[in-house]
Short mmCIF file of N, CA, C and O in Angstrom, two decimals:
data_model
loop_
_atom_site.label_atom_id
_atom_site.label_comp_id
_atom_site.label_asym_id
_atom_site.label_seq_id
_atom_site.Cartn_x
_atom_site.Cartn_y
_atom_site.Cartn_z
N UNK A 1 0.84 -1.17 0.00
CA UNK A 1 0.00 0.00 0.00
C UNK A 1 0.89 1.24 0.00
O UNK A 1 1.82 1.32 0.81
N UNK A 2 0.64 2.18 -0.85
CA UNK A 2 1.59 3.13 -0.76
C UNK A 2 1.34 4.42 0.03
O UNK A 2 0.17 4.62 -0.29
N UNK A 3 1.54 5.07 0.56
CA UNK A 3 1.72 6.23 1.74
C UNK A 3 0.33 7.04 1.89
O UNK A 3 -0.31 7.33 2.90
N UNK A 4 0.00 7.41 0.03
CA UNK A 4 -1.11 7.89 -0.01
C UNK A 4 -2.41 6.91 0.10
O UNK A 4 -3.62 7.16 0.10
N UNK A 5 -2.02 6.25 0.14
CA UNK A 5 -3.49 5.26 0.03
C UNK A 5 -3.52 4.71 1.61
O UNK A 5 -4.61 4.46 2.14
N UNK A 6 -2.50 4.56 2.19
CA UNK A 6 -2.42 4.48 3.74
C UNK A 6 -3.38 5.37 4.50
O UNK A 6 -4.33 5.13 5.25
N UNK A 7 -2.61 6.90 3.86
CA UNK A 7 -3.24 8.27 4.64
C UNK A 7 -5.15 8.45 4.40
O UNK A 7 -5.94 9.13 5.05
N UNK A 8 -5.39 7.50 3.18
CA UNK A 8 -6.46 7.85 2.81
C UNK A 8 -7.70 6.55 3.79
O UNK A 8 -8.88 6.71 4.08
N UNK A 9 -6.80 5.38 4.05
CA UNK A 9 -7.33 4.59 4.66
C UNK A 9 -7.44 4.77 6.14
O UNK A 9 -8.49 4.50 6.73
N UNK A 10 -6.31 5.25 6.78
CA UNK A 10 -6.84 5.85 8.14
C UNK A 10 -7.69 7.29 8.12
O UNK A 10 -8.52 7.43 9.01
N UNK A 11 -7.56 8.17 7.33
CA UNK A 11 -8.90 9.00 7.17
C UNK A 11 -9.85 8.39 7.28
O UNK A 11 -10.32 8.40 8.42
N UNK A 12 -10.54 7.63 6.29
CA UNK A 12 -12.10 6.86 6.46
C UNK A 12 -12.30 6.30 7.72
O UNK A 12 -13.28 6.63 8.39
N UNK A 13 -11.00 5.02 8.38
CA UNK A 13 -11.35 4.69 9.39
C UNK A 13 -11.31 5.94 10.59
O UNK A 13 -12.05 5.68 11.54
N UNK A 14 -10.74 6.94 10.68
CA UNK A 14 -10.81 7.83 11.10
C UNK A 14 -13.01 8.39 11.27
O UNK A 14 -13.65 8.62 12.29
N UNK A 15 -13.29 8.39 10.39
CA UNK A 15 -14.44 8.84 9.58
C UNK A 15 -15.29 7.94 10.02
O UNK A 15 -16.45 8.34 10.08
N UNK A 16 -15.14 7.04 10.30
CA UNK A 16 -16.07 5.84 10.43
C UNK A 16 -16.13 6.08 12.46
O UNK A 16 -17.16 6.33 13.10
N UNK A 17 -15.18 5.96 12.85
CA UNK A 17 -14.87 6.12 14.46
C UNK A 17 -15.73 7.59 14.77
O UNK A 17 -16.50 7.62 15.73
N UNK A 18 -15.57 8.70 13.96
CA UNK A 18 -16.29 9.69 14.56
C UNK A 18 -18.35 9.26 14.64
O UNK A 18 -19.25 9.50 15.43
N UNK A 19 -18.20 8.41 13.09
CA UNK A 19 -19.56 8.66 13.21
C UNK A 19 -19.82 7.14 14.15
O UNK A 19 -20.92 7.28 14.69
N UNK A 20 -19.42 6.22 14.41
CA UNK A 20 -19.94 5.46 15.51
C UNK A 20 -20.43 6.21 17.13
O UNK A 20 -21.37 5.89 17.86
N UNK A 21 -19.04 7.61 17.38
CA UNK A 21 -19.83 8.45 18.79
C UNK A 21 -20.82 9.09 18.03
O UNK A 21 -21.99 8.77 18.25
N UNK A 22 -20.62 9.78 17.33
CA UNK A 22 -22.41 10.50 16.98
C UNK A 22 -23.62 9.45 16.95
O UNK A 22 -24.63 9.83 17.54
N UNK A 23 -23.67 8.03 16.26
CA UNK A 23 -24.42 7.56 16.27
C UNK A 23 -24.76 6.83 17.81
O UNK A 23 -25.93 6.46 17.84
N UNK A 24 -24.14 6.61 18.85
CA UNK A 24 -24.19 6.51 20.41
C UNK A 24 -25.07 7.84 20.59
O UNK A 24 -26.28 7.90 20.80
N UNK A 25 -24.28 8.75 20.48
CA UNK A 25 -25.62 9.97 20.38
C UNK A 25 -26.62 10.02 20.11
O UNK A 25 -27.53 10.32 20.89
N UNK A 26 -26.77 9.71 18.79
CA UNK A 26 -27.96 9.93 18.56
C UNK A 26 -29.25 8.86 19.45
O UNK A 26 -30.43 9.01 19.78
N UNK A 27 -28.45 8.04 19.55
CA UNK A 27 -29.39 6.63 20.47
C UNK A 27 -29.41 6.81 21.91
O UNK A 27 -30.44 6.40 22.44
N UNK A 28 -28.39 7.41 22.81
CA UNK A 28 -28.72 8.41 23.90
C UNK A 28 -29.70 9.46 23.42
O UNK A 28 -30.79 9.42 23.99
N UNK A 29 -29.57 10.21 22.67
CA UNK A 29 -30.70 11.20 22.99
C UNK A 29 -32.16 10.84 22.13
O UNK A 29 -32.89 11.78 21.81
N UNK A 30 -32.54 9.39 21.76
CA UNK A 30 -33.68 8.89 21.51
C UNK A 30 -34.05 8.43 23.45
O UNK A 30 -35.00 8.86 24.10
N UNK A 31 -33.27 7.76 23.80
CA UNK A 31 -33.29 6.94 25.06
C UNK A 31 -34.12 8.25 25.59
O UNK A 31 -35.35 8.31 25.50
N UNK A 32 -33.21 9.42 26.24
CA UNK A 32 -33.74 9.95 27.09
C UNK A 32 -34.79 11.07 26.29
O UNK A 32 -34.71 12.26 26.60
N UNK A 33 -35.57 10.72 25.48
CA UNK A 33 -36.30 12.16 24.52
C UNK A 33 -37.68 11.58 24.40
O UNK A 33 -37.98 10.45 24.01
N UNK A 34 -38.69 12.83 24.92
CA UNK A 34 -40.31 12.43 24.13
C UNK A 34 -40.09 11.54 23.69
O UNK A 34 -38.99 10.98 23.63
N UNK A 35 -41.68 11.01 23.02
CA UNK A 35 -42.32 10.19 21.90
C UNK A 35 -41.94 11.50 20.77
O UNK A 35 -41.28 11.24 19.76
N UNK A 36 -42.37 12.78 21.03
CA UNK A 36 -42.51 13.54 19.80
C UNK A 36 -41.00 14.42 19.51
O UNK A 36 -40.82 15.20 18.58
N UNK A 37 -40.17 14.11 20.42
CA UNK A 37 -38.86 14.30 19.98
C UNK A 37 -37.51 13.40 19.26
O UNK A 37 -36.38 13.81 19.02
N UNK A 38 -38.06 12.17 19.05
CA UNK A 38 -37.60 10.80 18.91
C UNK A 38 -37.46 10.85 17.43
O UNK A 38 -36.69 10.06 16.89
N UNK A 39 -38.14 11.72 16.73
CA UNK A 39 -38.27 11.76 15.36
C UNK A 39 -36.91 12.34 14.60
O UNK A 39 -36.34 11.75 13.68
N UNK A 40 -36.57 13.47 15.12
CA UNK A 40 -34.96 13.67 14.50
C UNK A 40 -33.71 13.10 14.49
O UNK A 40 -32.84 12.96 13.63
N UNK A 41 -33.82 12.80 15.62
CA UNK A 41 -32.76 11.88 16.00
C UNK A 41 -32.44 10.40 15.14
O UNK A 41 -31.41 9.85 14.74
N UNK A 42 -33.86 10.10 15.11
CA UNK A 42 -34.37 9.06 14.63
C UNK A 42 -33.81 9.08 13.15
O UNK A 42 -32.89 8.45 12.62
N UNK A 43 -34.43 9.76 12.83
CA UNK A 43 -33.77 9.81 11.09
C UNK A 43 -32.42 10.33 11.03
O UNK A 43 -31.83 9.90 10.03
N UNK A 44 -31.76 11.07 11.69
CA UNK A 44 -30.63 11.44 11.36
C UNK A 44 -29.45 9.90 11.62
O UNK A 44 -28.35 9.66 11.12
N UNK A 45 -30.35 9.07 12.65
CA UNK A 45 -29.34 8.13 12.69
C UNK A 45 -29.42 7.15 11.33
O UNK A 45 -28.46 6.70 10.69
N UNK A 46 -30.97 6.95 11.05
CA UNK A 46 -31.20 5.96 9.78
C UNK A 46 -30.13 7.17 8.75
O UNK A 46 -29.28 6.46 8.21
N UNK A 47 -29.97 8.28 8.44
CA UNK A 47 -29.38 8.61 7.18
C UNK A 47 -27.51 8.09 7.57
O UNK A 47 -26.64 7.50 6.93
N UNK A 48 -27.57 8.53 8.56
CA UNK A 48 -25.50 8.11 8.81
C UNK A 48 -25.60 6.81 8.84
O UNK A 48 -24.76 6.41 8.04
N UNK A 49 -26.43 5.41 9.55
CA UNK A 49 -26.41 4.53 9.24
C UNK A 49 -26.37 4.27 8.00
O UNK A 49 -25.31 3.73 7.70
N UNK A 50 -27.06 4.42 7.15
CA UNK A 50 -26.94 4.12 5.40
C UNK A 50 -25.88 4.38 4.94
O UNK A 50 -25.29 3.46 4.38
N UNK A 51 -25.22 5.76 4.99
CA UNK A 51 -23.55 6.26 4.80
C UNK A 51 -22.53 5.29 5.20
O UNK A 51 -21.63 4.77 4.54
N UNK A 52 -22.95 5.12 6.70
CA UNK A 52 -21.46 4.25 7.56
C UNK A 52 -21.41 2.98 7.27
O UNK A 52 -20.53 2.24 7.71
N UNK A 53 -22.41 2.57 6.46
CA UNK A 53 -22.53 1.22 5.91
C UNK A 53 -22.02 1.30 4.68
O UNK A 53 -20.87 0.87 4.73
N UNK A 54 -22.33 1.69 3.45
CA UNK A 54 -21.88 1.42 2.60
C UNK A 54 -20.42 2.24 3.03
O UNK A 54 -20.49 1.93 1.84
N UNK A 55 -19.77 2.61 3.26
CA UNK A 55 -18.48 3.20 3.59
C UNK A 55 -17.86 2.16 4.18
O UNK A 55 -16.88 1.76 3.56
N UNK A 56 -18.23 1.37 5.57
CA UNK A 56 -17.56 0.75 5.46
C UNK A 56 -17.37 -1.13 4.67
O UNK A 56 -16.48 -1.97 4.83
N UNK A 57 -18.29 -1.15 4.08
CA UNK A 57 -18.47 -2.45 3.31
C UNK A 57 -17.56 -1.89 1.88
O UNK A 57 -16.85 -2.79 1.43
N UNK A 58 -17.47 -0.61 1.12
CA UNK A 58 -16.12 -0.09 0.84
C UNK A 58 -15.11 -0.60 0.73
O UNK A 58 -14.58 -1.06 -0.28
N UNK A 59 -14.57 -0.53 2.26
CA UNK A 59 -13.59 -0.35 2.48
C UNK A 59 -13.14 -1.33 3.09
O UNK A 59 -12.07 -1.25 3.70
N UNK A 60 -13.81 -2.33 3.05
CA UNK A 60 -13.72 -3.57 4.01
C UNK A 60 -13.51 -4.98 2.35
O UNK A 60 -12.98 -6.09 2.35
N UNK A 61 -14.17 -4.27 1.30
CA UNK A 61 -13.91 -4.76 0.03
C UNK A 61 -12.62 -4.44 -0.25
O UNK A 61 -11.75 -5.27 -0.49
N UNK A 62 -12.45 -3.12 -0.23
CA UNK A 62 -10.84 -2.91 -0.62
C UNK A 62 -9.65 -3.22 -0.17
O UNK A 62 -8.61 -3.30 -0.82
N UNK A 63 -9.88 -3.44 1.29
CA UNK A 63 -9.17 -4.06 1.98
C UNK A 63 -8.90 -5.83 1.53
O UNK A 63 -7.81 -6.35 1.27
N UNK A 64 -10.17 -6.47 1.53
CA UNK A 64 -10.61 -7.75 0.93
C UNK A 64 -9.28 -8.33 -0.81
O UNK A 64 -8.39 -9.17 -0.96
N UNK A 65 -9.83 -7.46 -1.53
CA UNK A 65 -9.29 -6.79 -2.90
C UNK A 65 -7.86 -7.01 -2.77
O UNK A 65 -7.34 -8.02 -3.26
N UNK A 66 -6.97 -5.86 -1.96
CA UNK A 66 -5.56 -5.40 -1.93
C UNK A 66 -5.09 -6.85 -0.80
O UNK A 66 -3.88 -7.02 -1.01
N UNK A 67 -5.45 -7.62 -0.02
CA UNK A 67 -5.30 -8.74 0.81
C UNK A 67 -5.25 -9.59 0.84
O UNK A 67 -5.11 -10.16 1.93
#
């Protein structure tokens, strides 16, 4: 793997680690929130879930691929 493709692979996993605490977030603040506040949270986690998935199935191919 060469230097740049290193730097680019700990970025994502980088990328991937931030959004696993936001998504703890977002599921703490469903836990402690209304019925009628449950709704943002709610979707904001289904949209980063969809992202952090195909991102890391990605990168878990490329890894697969180059391995």
């Amino acid at each position: 793997m060469t230097s740049t493709t290193t730097r680019h692979h700990q970025n994502v996993v980088d990328l991937l680690l931030v959004q696993h605490s936001r998504m703890r977030e977002l599921v703490d603040e469903m836990l402690s929130a209304s019925d009628a506040e449950r709704r943002e949270p709610l979707e904001e986690l289904a949209r980063l879930l969809a992202v952090h998935e195909a991102t890391e199935a990605a990168l878990l191919h490329t890894a697969a691929r180059s391995g």
